[in-house]
Amino acid sequence: MLRFIAGRLIVVIAVAITLSFITFFLLNYAIDPAQAVAGEEALFEEIEQVRIQYGFDRPILERYFEWASGVMRGNFGESYYWNKSVYLLVLERAPETITLALMSVSVTIIIAIPLGIVAALNPNTIIDRFALGIAVAAQAVPNFWLGLLMIILFALTFPIFPVSGDKTYFHFVLPSIVLGASSVPPVMRLMRTGLLDVVDSDYIRTARSNGFYGWNLTINHSMRNAVLPVVSVLAVQLGHKFGGSVITESVFAINGLGRLALESILGTDIPTVQILVFIFAFMFLIFNLFADILNAYLDPRLRK
Amino acid sequence: MIFELFAKRLFPQAFNNDLSELEPKHIFLRKSVNHLGFKFGLTMLLIIIFLGIFGPHIIGISPYEQDLTKRLLPPIWVEGGNWEHIFGTDGNGRDYLARILYGTRISLTIGFGAAFVGMIIGISLGILAGYFGGWVDQLVNYLLTCQLALPGLLLAMTVVFLIGPSITVVILVIGVLHWTLFLVVSRSATQRIRNLDYVLAANAIGASKYQIIFSDIIPNILNQIIVIFTLEVGIAILSEASLSFLGVGIQPPTPSWGLLIAEGREALFFQPWLIILPGIALFLLVVSINMLGDGLRDITDPNSKIEIKSKVEVPISNLKQNINSKK
């Protein structure tokens, strides 16, 4: 088990380094960073002055190593656009995004798992069709559009939840529903097929012949095996939520990392964008690692 | 249904009651006639493509023509709408129906274009990894892990914004960020096919690696690739809409649906149709593509449980005779 975790950890670190490398090069070659700092209308002399002042004239590898060693020590650089340390910016905005991510995964669990169970218990009936229909619809609906529809609906017709801002937890209800809806189809389908696969297995037949039936059978016997892949997919989805927060946060005016990312891109603030891409990728890797370890812990066959 | 009528008119031999003489494409057709989602998706997608190609010509109004005296007219079903502008007009007095119809072209172009770019990358890497194995496989696997971890939307936003948004850039960026499904599917299919007898036989009679890849492997993974391609078109269309909605994709005045929704946001509570109409268009297009993809997967899957029903009972003796004569 320890060897398995160590192996995975090495891959995660290697991927994280590769990704930081790729994003750094991409963002420093796609545009001229000096131009970005000086602004669109800057004169040639001004741009050159900025280039020397900020050290953009140095070799890119040297700058990468300086940046990377800074990141490891918690120094994310200075934001040109916000005139602030990127570290403080991220620290300020992170709680909103973490709340949003956790709440939206809870929404996914609340909707997708019961739906999957009910669909699997009544295969090929109208209930099953209904659940699959919801999955098809949730897969095709554009996130931002669902958010705007919710705003129209809840601002005018049912003013229960606030539709904009991030002051209280109530403000996060609608955004979480919108962000959580996009994960419903994979989780629901997996729950359904997982249960259907298990239902045919020998040990369920044995349990049935021993007199277990109904919810007792489902919860205590079938679910134990069927829920494994669902848990790991949920962890992966949680990793996705950080990157997915960009749209939802900008629709519902939540001051989180996603909105910070959008604003930084529009203000060509390279240091902030760079660190956010890295943080989102790192979050995904961490949750993936967690899912792998969990799976290996629960299913010894996977530890090789 | 219309679909069945067309199918029967075009391929009468597929609806032969003698099931033993069906060719593969006829079996496909017979199965598809019994798959409701496939029929629905295909019909709707064809209608949308038709509207996208011919719609702007039929209504004959330019999506760019502004008339500031006719700003924010309501659509026909809201009080005050008239037949001149069936879906009303937007904030600059442009006909909304024309803009939505024209937007179909943008969505379809970007959807198919980006899925194609992704397909080329994914299949190439997948076949390389699956066929050669060893360190090539491990390298590709590493690339896959990196790609999966990247926050796709955020990176797409950044790159499109920095390079300068245009349709070509959006297609390329979305395509380059969406190849993982193609890779996974083509790699596992190639691994499976590589060790089948007929590939070994081709190898034994001296076929080169490229001959084997192009004439033995690619045709055999095509079924699965088409399914993934369809689903990826849907994903790419949604990505483009998200990019345009955030203002870092297609730029005004080009009528992309995502952009229309972003523009309609200013009048969220007073002219909600400005948001609802393009959203419905987007939803219908992606639903039909997804249903088509799901249907294709069910139909082409050899283990699928869709039965071919023959409307007229074929006497069993007849079938047996046929099988015997084939032996």
XYZ file of C-alpha atoms in Angstrom, chain B residues 28-299:
272
model
C -27.551 -1.282 -38.750
C -30.594 0.227 -40.408
C -32.950 -2.322 -38.962
C -31.601 -1.724 -35.476
C -31.704 2.049 -35.860
C -35.371 1.957 -36.838
C -36.079 0.388 -33.440
C -34.033 2.931 -31.480
C -36.181 5.890 -30.551
C -33.363 8.114 -29.286
C -31.318 7.587 -32.435
C -34.240 8.407 -34.715
C -35.124 11.487 -32.711
C -31.547 12.741 -32.513
C -30.766 12.186 -36.176
C -34.008 13.774 -37.378
C -33.564 16.807 -35.183
C -29.896 17.224 -36.077
C -30.732 17.060 -39.793
C -33.451 19.674 -39.318
C -31.030 21.943 -37.434
C -28.322 21.509 -40.092
C -30.904 22.276 -42.783
C -32.004 25.402 -40.919
C -28.394 26.437 -40.450
C -27.574 26.120 -44.137
C -30.762 27.387 -45.747
C -32.504 29.264 -42.909
C -30.702 32.590 -43.364
C -31.534 32.508 -47.098
C -35.172 31.599 -46.512
C -35.946 34.477 -44.174
C -33.736 36.792 -46.213
C -32.854 39.227 -43.416
C -29.215 40.012 -42.655
C -28.150 39.140 -39.097
C -25.956 42.258 -39.069
C -28.421 44.871 -40.326
C -29.127 47.355 -37.544
C -32.241 49.465 -37.220
C -32.050 51.570 -34.105
C -35.691 52.613 -34.390
C -36.682 48.981 -33.832
C -34.667 48.117 -30.752
C -35.728 45.262 -28.442
C -38.964 44.395 -30.206
C -40.671 41.452 -28.499
C -41.172 38.128 -30.305
C -44.473 37.225 -31.906
C -45.997 35.400 -28.898
C -45.410 38.331 -26.547
C -47.746 41.297 -26.681
C -46.528 43.822 -29.226
C -44.698 41.387 -31.479
C -45.257 41.393 -35.216
C -44.641 39.026 -38.105
C -41.870 41.179 -39.539
C -39.557 40.076 -36.727
C -40.825 36.700 -35.530
C -38.314 36.382 -32.676
C -38.181 40.147 -32.110
C -35.013 42.203 -32.296
C -31.959 42.646 -30.087
C -30.524 45.746 -28.424
C -29.207 47.060 -31.737
C -32.404 46.422 -33.653
C -31.065 43.352 -35.457
C -33.531 40.591 -36.335
C -33.172 37.907 -33.656
C -34.388 34.994 -35.777
C -31.756 35.793 -38.411
C -29.068 35.979 -35.735
C -30.070 32.677 -34.162
C -30.287 30.919 -37.534
C -26.901 32.280 -38.512
C -25.523 31.206 -35.132
C -26.366 27.601 -36.045
C -23.609 27.730 -38.656
C -21.057 28.982 -36.150
C -21.922 26.322 -33.594
C -21.905 23.526 -36.174
C -18.651 24.684 -37.791
C -16.860 24.948 -34.478
C -18.383 21.749 -33.088
C -17.424 19.586 -36.040
C -14.119 21.380 -36.648
C -12.914 21.096 -33.069
C -14.035 17.473 -32.750
C -12.143 16.734 -35.975
C -8.934 18.328 -34.678
C -9.306 16.414 -31.421
C -9.982 13.206 -33.320
C -6.815 13.500 -35.405
C -4.661 14.073 -32.316
C -6.402 11.452 -30.192
C -6.417 8.686 -32.802
C -2.794 9.242 -33.810
C -1.596 9.058 -30.217
C -3.972 6.212 -29.378
C -2.907 4.000 -32.268
C 0.761 4.742 -31.651
C 0.412 3.826 -27.981
C -1.761 0.783 -28.587
C 0.250 -0.607 -31.486
C 3.796 -0.032 -30.288
C 3.250 -0.383 -26.541
C 6.274 -0.180 -24.249
C 7.775 3.232 -23.646
C 5.589 4.847 -26.342
C 2.545 3.709 -24.411
C 3.947 5.044 -21.161
C 4.799 8.402 -22.725
C 1.313 8.755 -24.175
C -0.174 7.739 -20.846
C 1.835 10.479 -19.174
C 0.604 13.004 -21.738
C -2.938 11.836 -21.011
C -2.510 12.388 -17.278
C -1.162 15.889 -17.928
C -4.001 16.750 -20.298
C -6.661 15.468 -17.900
C -5.309 17.604 -15.094
C -5.298 20.823 -17.107
C -8.285 23.074 -16.439
C -9.538 23.010 -20.032
C -11.894 25.962 -20.021
C -9.499 28.272 -18.203
C -6.613 27.397 -20.499
C -8.804 27.748 -23.583
C -9.941 31.170 -22.367
C -6.389 32.303 -21.765
C -4.952 31.055 -25.037
C -7.843 32.293 -27.182
C -7.751 35.682 -25.519
C -3.990 36.072 -25.802
C -3.654 34.844 -29.393
C -6.636 36.888 -30.486
C -10.070 35.366 -30.920
C -11.241 34.140 -34.318
C -13.207 31.096 -35.450
C -10.048 29.259 -36.537
C -8.290 29.902 -33.232
C -11.341 28.767 -31.255
C -11.592 25.549 -33.313
C -7.902 24.760 -32.888
C -7.765 25.533 -29.171
C -10.906 23.564 -28.303
C -9.708 20.691 -30.499
C -6.254 20.593 -28.948
C -7.824 20.447 -25.485
C -10.363 17.681 -26.241
C -8.655 14.529 -27.461
C -8.511 12.358 -24.359
C -11.639 10.287 -25.093
C -10.411 9.508 -28.619
C -7.057 8.476 -27.222
C -8.460 6.151 -24.564
C -10.877 4.437 -26.933
C -8.521 4.039 -29.874
C -5.691 2.819 -27.665
C -7.670 0.058 -25.999
C -9.273 -0.965 -29.294
C -5.870 -1.081 -30.994
C -4.412 -3.161 -28.170
C -7.238 -5.628 -28.566
C -7.063 -5.803 -32.364
C -3.262 -5.940 -32.567
C -3.185 -9.521 -31.319
C -6.084 -10.836 -33.363
C -5.340 -13.547 -35.899
C -5.942 -11.502 -39.000
C -3.489 -8.799 -37.942
C -0.893 -11.437 -37.105
C -1.581 -12.990 -40.522
C -1.125 -9.631 -42.231
C 2.135 -9.262 -40.365
C 3.218 -12.739 -41.391
C 2.699 -12.124 -45.093
C 4.922 -9.080 -44.783
C 2.545 -6.132 -44.477
C 4.351 -3.065 -43.135
C 3.339 -1.399 -39.881
C 1.682 1.437 -41.774
C -0.288 -0.938 -43.967
C -1.506 -2.768 -40.891
C -2.420 0.455 -39.116
C -4.221 2.007 -42.059
C -5.923 -0.999 -43.598
C -6.464 -3.335 -40.660
C -6.690 -1.284 -37.495
C -8.287 2.039 -38.427
C -11.310 0.528 -40.240
C -11.973 -1.626 -37.198
C -11.960 1.114 -34.598
C -14.072 3.410 -36.776
C -17.377 2.439 -35.144
C -16.253 3.467 -31.682
C -14.529 6.572 -33.022
C -17.712 7.794 -34.695
C -19.572 7.469 -31.404
C -16.914 9.459 -29.543
C -16.789 12.000 -32.370
C -20.507 12.674 -32.056
C -20.302 13.150 -28.295
C -17.239 15.390 -28.671
C -19.094 17.611 -31.160
C -21.626 18.275 -28.412
C -18.895 19.026 -25.874
C -17.086 21.337 -28.307
C -20.274 23.270 -29.061
C -20.864 23.808 -25.353
C -17.223 24.878 -24.857
C -17.469 27.429 -27.647
C -20.690 28.797 -26.206
C -19.056 29.115 -22.779
C -16.025 30.890 -24.225
C -18.166 33.281 -26.226
C -20.434 33.875 -23.234
C -17.442 34.902 -21.138
C -16.320 37.260 -23.901
C -13.147 35.372 -24.815
C -14.469 33.398 -27.780
C -16.254 34.564 -30.907
C -16.344 38.362 -30.922
C -19.279 40.625 -31.765
C -20.978 41.264 -34.111
C -20.732 37.607 -35.190
C -23.897 35.952 -33.855
C -22.596 33.029 -31.807
C -25.249 31.648 -29.456
C -23.072 32.042 -26.402
C -22.476 35.659 -27.346
C -26.195 36.262 -27.905
C -26.865 35.003 -24.378
C -24.109 37.249 -23.010
C -25.585 40.250 -24.816
C -29.070 39.381 -23.594
C -27.835 39.371 -20.012
C -28.145 43.149 -19.818
C -31.886 42.848 -20.330
C -32.256 39.735 -18.171
C -35.519 40.658 -16.459
C -37.174 42.798 -19.107
C -36.491 40.878 -22.306
C -35.880 37.317 -21.054
C -36.436 35.826 -24.528
C -33.097 37.289 -25.596
C -31.528 34.682 -23.316
C -34.099 31.923 -23.500
C -34.251 31.582 -27.304
C -30.539 31.066 -28.085
C -30.291 28.853 -25.005
C -33.060 26.619 -26.287
C -31.360 26.455 -29.678
C -28.098 25.433 -28.018
C -29.845 22.900 -25.810
C -31.744 21.298 -28.699
C -28.630 21.037 -30.853
C -26.552 19.429 -28.104
C -29.386 17.128 -26.995
C -29.917 15.890 -30.539
C -26.188 15.306 -31.035
C -25.900 13.455 -27.715
C -28.941 11.307 -28.447
C -27.520 10.488 -31.855
C -24.211 9.519 -30.240
C -25.848 7.397 -27.538
C -27.989 5.750 -30.200
C -24.991 5.015 -32.409
C -23.232 3.439 -29.446
C -26.190 1.177 -28.697
C -26.637 0.216 -32.332
